[in-house]
Amino acid sequence: MKRYLFNIIFLMSFIILFSGAFMFYYDDFAKAFSRNALFSEDKSFKIKECQRWTDDIREFNLMIGETAEKIPVLMYHRIIDDSDISDVHFNENNNLLETVVLKSEFEKQMQYLHDEGYAVLNLQEFLSFIKNEFEVPEKSVLITFDDGFKDNFTEAYPVLKSYGFTAVDFIVTGLVSEQKTEYDPREFQYFSLHDIKNSCDVFQFQTHTYNFHQRTEDGKAFLVSKSKEEIKSDLKKSLQNLNNAKIAIAYPYGSYDKEAIEAVKDIGFNVAFTVQGIKAKPSKDIYEVPRIAITSDDSIGDFRQKLEGEH
Amino acid sequence: MLLTTLGIYLVFLLFRISYIFIPIFSVKNKKELLISSKEKSISVLVPAYNEEKIILNCLKGIQTLNYTNLEAIVINDGSKDETFNILNDNLNLKPINRLVRDEMLSKSVKGYYQSRHYPYIFVIDKVNGGKADALNAGIDIADKELIITLDADSVLEYNALQAMNLAFDNKQVIAAGGVVQIGQGFRGSYLKPKPIFISKGLIRFQIIQYFTDFYLHKLTQTKMNSITVISGAFGAFRNYALREVGGYRNTVGEDMDMTLRIQSLIKTKYKGFKMILVPEAICFTECPQTFNDLYNQRIRWQKAFIDCIWYYKFSFFRKLGFAPSLFLLVDSLLLGTLNAIMMVFLPLALLLSPQYYMISLGLFTITYILSCYQSIAAIMICKRFGVVYSKGDYSKILLFIPLEIISYRLLGILFVTVGTVLYLKNKEDWKVSRRVGVSYQTYD
């Protein structure tokens, strides 16, 4: 009798303690799992309201001879504060990863744009220019970011905002996390919903695919290896996340083929960006607009050269 | 990564919970020991290598046993100390000729002796060849129905062989393990040992660990027909079983190896036979007292374990039954060894991905609760088998358990990790742990 009583009490107390601990940590587990999961393909970021500014086109009132024939489209990936740089940001040759630009450098570059009186265009203005419907100042530039790293929010956003600049952020929408995240410069972290909502006055969010920023085992980019239908299905998911904001797309890795372009056209994108290191000029071929990558080893002189050089 | 970790953790939970609750709900309070109507004949083999300090204590245990139909065979495995002379002086040995089957190919035997004082005690004097070799020399002359292997540092409890004899009344039992208790945890007479909980922490930690290992793990494994180790300290086998598997293999984990050989024999020839733990059959052994001795012992165990796993790598599920294979690979290897190694790297991994702090803390909390319950269950099961502490000792135990889990028990991780690494680095370097030769119990 005593033994049965003990067994029952022993089991019950174990169940109570165990489930108590489980409930206590339940949220943390749920969080960790949703962090690993892709952003739901049927949900949207709900940023329509705060992206309204992206429809505006400014009047520049330019004289003949002051208009741009071609303009540089800058491409950034990550901006990391100098003090946050650690071993994970270096490649095997001990050089800073190309895609990482130091915040101090980024600040200098933005300062330069500001000092030189550059007009930082939004996507609508750029699109009108590239379609030859609109004239922009000779010193015009379009700033873009790829992938949607969290540091774009924590590091680049305040700098851009302080100069009143805007930029296009091509985000892999499936990688956006629903939960708020703690910034950790050592990790590959992407925008959280919170970050997107709190930076949509500066960033114009466009797609970098839903979850096709990947390569197959033999190294082919998904946009090249997957069928047209698969690409279109991925892009549709992404546009669902982005409230159907489908002006532009940047091809992951700058890789694409005929089929990929057809998919992009079918969906109805107006313009698509690649990476070619030359300036963009009005053209009929607006599904292969070149961009200039700004990399970790660019000095301010290199930056100037990329902006103002004849290429 | 996270998913894999949690998956493994879930398996860990499953095993741990069954180790706690299967014994709790199946073990009844001990009744008076039943005595079998007939004493089966038993040969007790005691391999001895440099055991001058303790061999007489072991023999004393055999001499006072509540059992008559037995012979004891001490195998002096080329000791470099006075072991043989002590045996000679105390037993008054005379050379004899015994029927030797010589099936086991052990190293050359120098002589067979019989005690004049105790005619049922025999001594084999042989060239050093290791424990397995010594046991094989013993098997060669053992002609009783059951063979019991006993470590020289272990002392049989008064009724231990009666309990074993009763267990083997069941024809399906082919081999059985006894319970090993830590001698330092008992005081008073061997005939009526009284458990105490006052020794140093390193010993108290081992006391709880042995309780857990035998009364929870091995008892549960018995229920699941998946015994993976019959401890070399105190194991019992049907004579024919040892012969049919060809005796012991010369390895440091010869006891685990033998257990697996018999599991394989069961699978291939003796379907329906089983190995069990006999919780009423008890021996007392002396456990290491210092960190260094404990370290050497556990490193040796771990090396032996990995060696065995490696040796049987192609036999799992094919030559060995499903249940023992599963327990060995999942519980012992995956959860025991790999988990421990992961625990060492976990803090490093955490430094790299701090977003999992809470997850780790959560898993730790659950593991902690589980460990407390496991230790309490072990003490309770012990009590049901008659190891009853005083009230004061129970409160000491209750205070000790929560601390032990986050102190001494972590040593296990160290031993398992280091042992595995050392094994992989150098397969030959074995150390023998030092005997202290202090007995806390008496025959007065």
mmCIF file of C-alpha atoms in Angstrom, chain A residues 2-4 6-15 17-18 21-22 24-25 28-30 32-33 35-36 88 184 186-187 189, chain B residues 2-3 6 13 17 20-21 24-25 27-29 352-356 358-359 361-363 365-366 369-370 373 376-377 380 384:
data_model
loop_
_atom_site.group_PDB
_atom_site.id
_atom_site.type_symbol
_atom_site.label_atom_id
_atom_site.label_comp_id
_atom_site.label_asym_id
_atom_site.label_seq_id
_atom_site.Cartn_x
_atom_site.Cartn_y
_atom_site.Cartn_z
ATOM 1 C CA LYS A 2 2.735 2.390 1.029
ATOM 2 C CA ARG A 3 4.654 1.450 -2.091
ATOM 3 C CA TYR A 4 1.697 2.184 -4.384
ATOM 4 C CA PHE A 6 4.873 6.359 -3.164
ATOM 5 C CA ASN A 7 4.807 5.325 -6.818
ATOM 6 C CA ILE A 8 1.785 7.507 -7.526
ATOM 7 C CA ILE A 9 3.233 10.538 -5.736
ATOM 8 C CA PHE A 10 6.600 9.976 -7.384
ATOM 9 C CA LEU A 11 5.061 9.775 -10.851
ATOM 10 C CA MET A 12 2.671 12.679 -10.341
ATOM 11 C CA SER A 13 5.314 15.002 -8.963
ATOM 12 C CA PHE A 14 7.558 14.093 -11.869
ATOM 13 C CA ILE A 15 4.837 14.845 -14.389
ATOM 14 C CA LEU A 17 7.695 19.273 -12.540
ATOM 15 C CA PHE A 18 8.431 18.039 -16.021
ATOM 16 C CA ALA A 21 9.667 23.052 -17.001
ATOM 17 C CA PHE A 22 8.338 22.283 -20.447
ATOM 18 C CA PHE A 24 8.306 27.494 -18.922
ATOM 19 C CA TYR A 25 10.610 26.989 -21.880
ATOM 20 C CA ASP A 28 11.849 29.658 -26.392
ATOM 21 C CA PHE A 29 11.524 26.378 -28.234
ATOM 22 C CA ALA A 30 8.698 27.677 -30.380
ATOM 23 C CA ALA A 32 13.825 28.689 -32.120
ATOM 24 C CA PHE A 33 11.745 26.588 -34.458
ATOM 25 C CA ARG A 35 13.472 31.027 -36.634
ATOM 26 C CA ASN A 36 14.512 28.058 -38.662
ATOM 27 C CA VAL A 88 34.007 34.938 -39.265
ATOM 28 C CA ASP A 184 24.588 39.326 -33.799
ATOM 29 C CA ARG A 186 28.808 37.051 -36.348
ATOM 30 C CA GLU A 187 25.698 35.385 -37.728
ATOM 31 C CA GLN A 189 20.959 37.167 -39.906
ATOM 32 C CA LEU B 2 18.579 22.139 -33.754
ATOM 33 C CA LEU B 3 16.199 19.491 -34.974
ATOM 34 C CA LEU B 6 16.195 17.791 -30.074
ATOM 35 C CA LEU B 13 14.380 11.251 -22.538
ATOM 36 C CA ILE B 17 12.228 7.804 -18.293
ATOM 37 C CA ILE B 20 13.267 5.364 -13.858
ATOM 38 C CA PHE B 21 9.702 4.192 -14.107
ATOM 39 C CA ILE B 24 9.676 1.833 -9.868
ATOM 40 C CA PHE B 25 6.498 0.155 -11.060
ATOM 41 C CA VAL B 27 9.997 -3.955 -8.260
ATOM 42 C CA LYS B 28 8.120 -5.115 -5.210
ATOM 43 C CA ASN B 29 9.416 -5.089 -1.696
ATOM 44 C CA LEU B 352 29.003 30.845 -31.576
ATOM 45 C CA SER B 353 25.215 30.920 -31.581
ATOM 46 C CA PRO B 354 23.939 32.703 -28.489
ATOM 47 C CA GLN B 355 20.353 32.589 -29.687
ATOM 48 C CA TYR B 356 20.187 29.017 -28.353
ATOM 49 C CA MET B 358 17.442 29.441 -23.627
ATOM 50 C CA ILE B 359 17.101 26.144 -25.459
ATOM 51 C CA LEU B 361 18.987 26.086 -20.407
ATOM 52 C CA GLY B 362 15.664 24.370 -21.035
ATOM 53 C CA LEU B 363 17.292 21.062 -21.898
ATOM 54 C CA THR B 365 16.608 22.014 -16.545
ATOM 55 C CA ILE B 366 14.755 18.975 -17.817
ATOM 56 C CA ILE B 369 14.939 17.151 -12.931
ATOM 57 C CA LEU B 370 15.314 13.797 -14.627
ATOM 58 C CA TYR B 373 14.364 11.602 -10.023
ATOM 59 C CA ILE B 376 15.868 9.064 -5.898
ATOM 60 C CA ALA B 377 14.402 6.108 -7.783
ATOM 61 C CA MET B 380 14.101 3.697 -3.425
ATOM 62 C CA ARG B 384 12.994 -2.383 -1.642
#
